Amino acid sequence: MATSPPQARSTSALNPPPVLSGQHPAFGDSLRRRRRSSHSSHGSHDSHGSDSSHSSHSSYAERHPDRVPQKAASPNNAFLSVVGLLALVLTYTLVGVWLFVKGFLLTRHELTGISECSKSADGYWTLPSPPATTDDEALLSWAQAALDPITGEGECRLAPTHSKAVVLIVDALRYDFIAPPPPSGSVANESGWSPNPHYHNVLTLPAELTAKHGIPAFADRPGPASFVAHFTADPPTTTLQRLKGLTTGTLPTFFEAGANFGSAGTGVGQVNEDNWIAQFKRSISSSGASNAGLVFAGDDTWSTVFPDLFDADTTWTYDSFNVEDLDTVDRGVEAKLLPFLQRDHPERKAGVHDSWRLLVGHTLGVDHVGHRFGASHAKMKVKLQEMQLLLQNITDAVDDETLVVVMGDHGMDERGDHGGDAELEIGAGLWMYSKSGFGHTGRRKDLRPDPAEYLSSPDVEAISPSRIPFTPLPSPPYPSDGHRSIPQIDLVPTLSILLGLPVPYNNLGSVVPDLFSHPHTLLRALRITATQMRTYVAAYSKHSPDLAAFQPEFDARWLDAVRADAELAHVLYAGRKKTADDVEVALRRAAQAYHRFNRVSLGRAREVWAQFDMVRIALGLAVLVLTLVCAWVVRGGAVDGLVGVLHSGGDDEKDGAQAERGGETAVKRRTETTQELYAVVWKSVSRPLLVGAVLGAGLHYTTLLPLPAVVASILQPLTLLDSMLGGATLTSQLSLLSTHLPSFLQRSPLQDTQASSVPATTTLLNTAGWLALLVHALLFTSNSFLVFEDRFVLLALTSLLFIRGVLLVGSSPNTRTKLRAGVLCVIALVCIRLAAIARVCREEQAPYCENTFFSSSSTSSGALNSPYIIAGAYVFAYLLPGLIGKFLEQSKSNVGIARVFAKWVLRPTLMTGAGVWAMDWASPLDAVQRGGWGPTLETVKQWTVKVDLVVLGVVAVAFWVFAPLCLEIRREGGEHEGQQPKVTILGYANSFGSSYVLLVGVVVGLLWVVTQPMGQLAVGLVWVAAMACVELGDAERDVVVLHRQRLASQSSPGSTTPAAAAAPPTPTRPIHLTSAEISTYALLAHLVFFSTGHQATLASIQWRLAFLTSPTLTYPLSPLLVALNSFGHLTLLPPLLTTLGVLWNATPLPRGSGRRMATPRQLLSGLMTLHVYALAVLVSTALVSGLLFRRHLMLFKVWTPRFMLASVWAVGGQMAAVAAVLAAWQTSNKVNRIFGSEFA
């Protein structure tokens, strides 16, 4: 019987086929049995009996020991070595990121002091007599005796204007949702502006009451008063951080945003500082009341912030993260709070709803509508109308003793997102209302009535402007001087003083002057606030050297305020010499001076609020930089080997046998296998790891000894764990580099002889790849370039592919391969350009960016998925497996299990993932809701996602692990008597790649289901582009093979026989993936990150993915879905594509070939190149943010989120690389069992 070699893409030396003869055992005994049975299809009884008698392999081996091949060596050691080296670099990276983050993203130092005020409010308090002299010492002594409430006669509280308060937080209530309409007579169309019908002039009660009552500055008797203002939130604009600011008056830090996802009982996010609610509770308790009367209903974040503050029997919390639920929390707030206010409410119970002092409600409907549908949606109008009715019920029911405060904790952009510091995210709204006003007014009518202008001065306006423009309400038609604006933390001292409480200890806000119209009352309130703030700033400066640097400025501003106060005292005690104008001028100067001190303190605190631990920052940076160099050295070891003392032989197993006989010899040479490389690296780091850990522990305990101040300042901030990790890591890294870096930098004779074996195109490709990496890393030194990183990625990727295409077309040997290279390049470029259409803009990109990720960038549907895009994603889900199959057909490997997997696993799961978003789009439709199908459709959607995730994450992965290779054996011919059948093996040349691409399909399927429809199209296009790039990489390696064959033929001119001409060249080093190919995969991952609706900002995180499988927040699935959506494309795809590039068309070496495949070395070099890319980006962002720009205005807005993204990519990508190698190991085991291939 004649046999033919396995069919591959070609039969050239680029794909050497195995010889399937009787001696070749690649397919074992089964193939020989098939061949015997086919040969004896008409055989006799004797033939059949002979075949049966020798069916046992063991009996065959006993009779023919020379014909039974030795068992192929297992690939386990080779791949274990790769995993070990990857794990070493991963450990280094984790330690470096850990140390740097602990120094860079510190939370501020919390002072647990409490404002004590034993004095009762004195309604007749007057300024004490002035000092005899006005020198600095006398003024400070006078201030301590006359103004300080602890050491002197000063005030710490005012008489309350209200005994009760209703505080309603409407989550994400933006200022323009409650802003008054434009002044009558203004021309709106001059700027083309028109009110948005979904949220403008809908919640009108605040504006109506403000227009009707305002703040009567000249009223002779108390009456209704109303005040509306733009309420500026401090970023990050997440609810928990805003609640801290609204109750304590402190500023948040960027890293505290993560506490927003803590839960009650864990202590994460809990407020331990003084706050006005706690002060209110202490005030009530001190009066002897048995019940504080503090009531809460709404967002369960409050149970995290204040777990024990409100009365337990009048506290009702609701899940805050279910953005699909628009009504439950709002209905709960209304049902629980209104019985306390409305005497005729049917749920009101005597003795339960009577004695209350504070009602706090926190609704979530507006926020959830924004997250689910965007700000400009019909459901937003419905929700604001509900809030209008709720506010009407509250204002109708409250009495004269009750202060009503309605506010947004933050705003929202047009997509309903928040978390950053964009104008719409920080632009919340504030409304304060009282039927009895805010206290005695008494301002002279001939003075300027605007309190903001009364306190205004240029330096204060530069720090915190009292009027600002607001894009949704432009001028015209609104006034050109902007909208009245106050910082959110100003609410804390304002509420405290209105309720007769001391200002919280940690407060950095100033009072809202509009609510203290009487000049004397305003000055007293400012003085109390400034005195408290000075105490806090002085205490905090002892813990923060950065803030301590401003202490001379604080002292100077305080002295200015005291001097102005002393001048006022001189005027007041001047007897008949004083005039009313003199008093007014002195009052205003003193008020401005105290207000200036408050604002300067706030401004300086904002500048340095995040304290940096430079010791940890420097230590973490050192570890990360050395990790980058170590990864570079290990990569070089995988390519060219590292010098070490090794066995003289080249075969590990023979060396081991020789060592057992005691006859091995050790020589200093370069490593040739991954086992040798791992042994050399581990030998250089293992002992230093232990020594470094011991040294670190020793240095830590030396802090107990008297040390020089400089040494103590370095060692004391570090914990024992920090010292041991830093010592062990740095010592082992330095040992590795000192041992191998010198020899690594020196070119070996082997490298010199092999330099000519690489064509010039490969050198150019490597140069282009490293250049792309370098430019990407340097991009972060400029915030202008950083914010347009998505455009750089597109430019760099298309440029790199164009270069690769031109070089490949130019170096291809014939017209067919040139045409194929050009087509692959065009396919990749077209897919990339189409994928880049999907885009979400960050604030800094305006006006040069247009959002295209959702159905429209207009105000009609800011956060909805287009039904046309959903339909397109569904069709693409059907076509995508077929497109990937076309790439497999190039190597004739779209056979066997590949077709089954594509038809019955990949295509159904992709179509299910697209269908999920169709149900998501349909469920909130009015027609569906009216028919009562909405909840049912939501349930079906959630269970569909769960099934899809289980099928992909469990069933498909298990199927892939145990599935055979994508091979198919075909028999042709043999119909006529005496004609031998021809056996062909399809898929042999791409046995590795065809199996591995199925696993890539599983991962793409998982990413597909957690990506919204526009992103699904981008993911599919990028996968097609990636497959084209994989084929390009294979073609580039074919060029290297042809180049080496050409060199071999030129060096042997006498070899003219066909056998000699066809013989492969003497093996040199393996052909590794170029840096251009690796950079392409890294940039493709960045492209799909940006094209799936993400930016390096908090606001672009798609939180609604947390509820894809459940109506409530469920752990750990909800965070995993958000993480997979946000970071899965960036972390999983590069190592998978790199591994696929190594395995693609890597023809197995058959059993008995006498050679071992260099696949583990190629994997190690490719993945280490990828790690070098990720580490370079990480080091660049860490260096820029931690050293160069740590005091830059845009640090926490631009560089910190990008550093966090780089950290996730570096750490997550390295973890994914380990998993990718484990999968390649499994594939290699299959090839090893079937073909007998061995690995080095």
PDB file of C-alpha atoms in Angstrom, residues 22-34 69 1233-1236:
ATOM      1  CA  GLY A  22       6.029   1.077   8.151  1.00  0.00           C
ATOM      2  CA  GLN A  23       8.791   2.243  10.453  1.00  0.00           C
ATOM      3  CA  HIS A  24       7.147   5.560  11.353  1.00  0.00           C
ATOM      4  CA  PRO A  25       5.253   5.250  14.615  1.00  0.00           C
ATOM      5  CA  ALA A  26       3.667   8.705  14.672  1.00  0.00           C
ATOM      6  CA  PHE A  27       0.174   7.301  14.592  1.00  0.00           C
ATOM      7  CA  GLY A  28       1.043   4.124  16.502  1.00  0.00           C
ATOM      8  CA  ASP A  29      -0.397   0.706  15.968  1.00  0.00           C
ATOM      9  CA  SER A  30      -3.806   1.869  14.831  1.00  0.00           C
ATOM     10  CA  LEU A  31      -2.585   3.163  11.501  1.00  0.00           C
ATOM     11  CA  ARG A  32      -0.647  -0.016  10.849  1.00  0.00           C
ATOM     12  CA  ARG A  33      -3.759  -2.027  11.608  1.00  0.00           C
ATOM     13  CA  ARG A  34      -5.765   0.102   9.212  1.00  0.00           C
ATOM     14  CA  PRO A  69      10.243   3.065  18.920  1.00  0.00           C
ATOM     15  CA  ARG A1233       1.254  11.589  22.455  1.00  0.00           C
ATOM     16  CA  ILE A1234       0.212  11.415  18.806  1.00  0.00           C
ATOM     17  CA  PHE A1235       3.355  12.355  16.865  1.00  0.00           C
ATOM     18  CA  GLY A1236       6.048  11.731  19.472  1.00  0.00           C
TER      19      GLY A1236
END
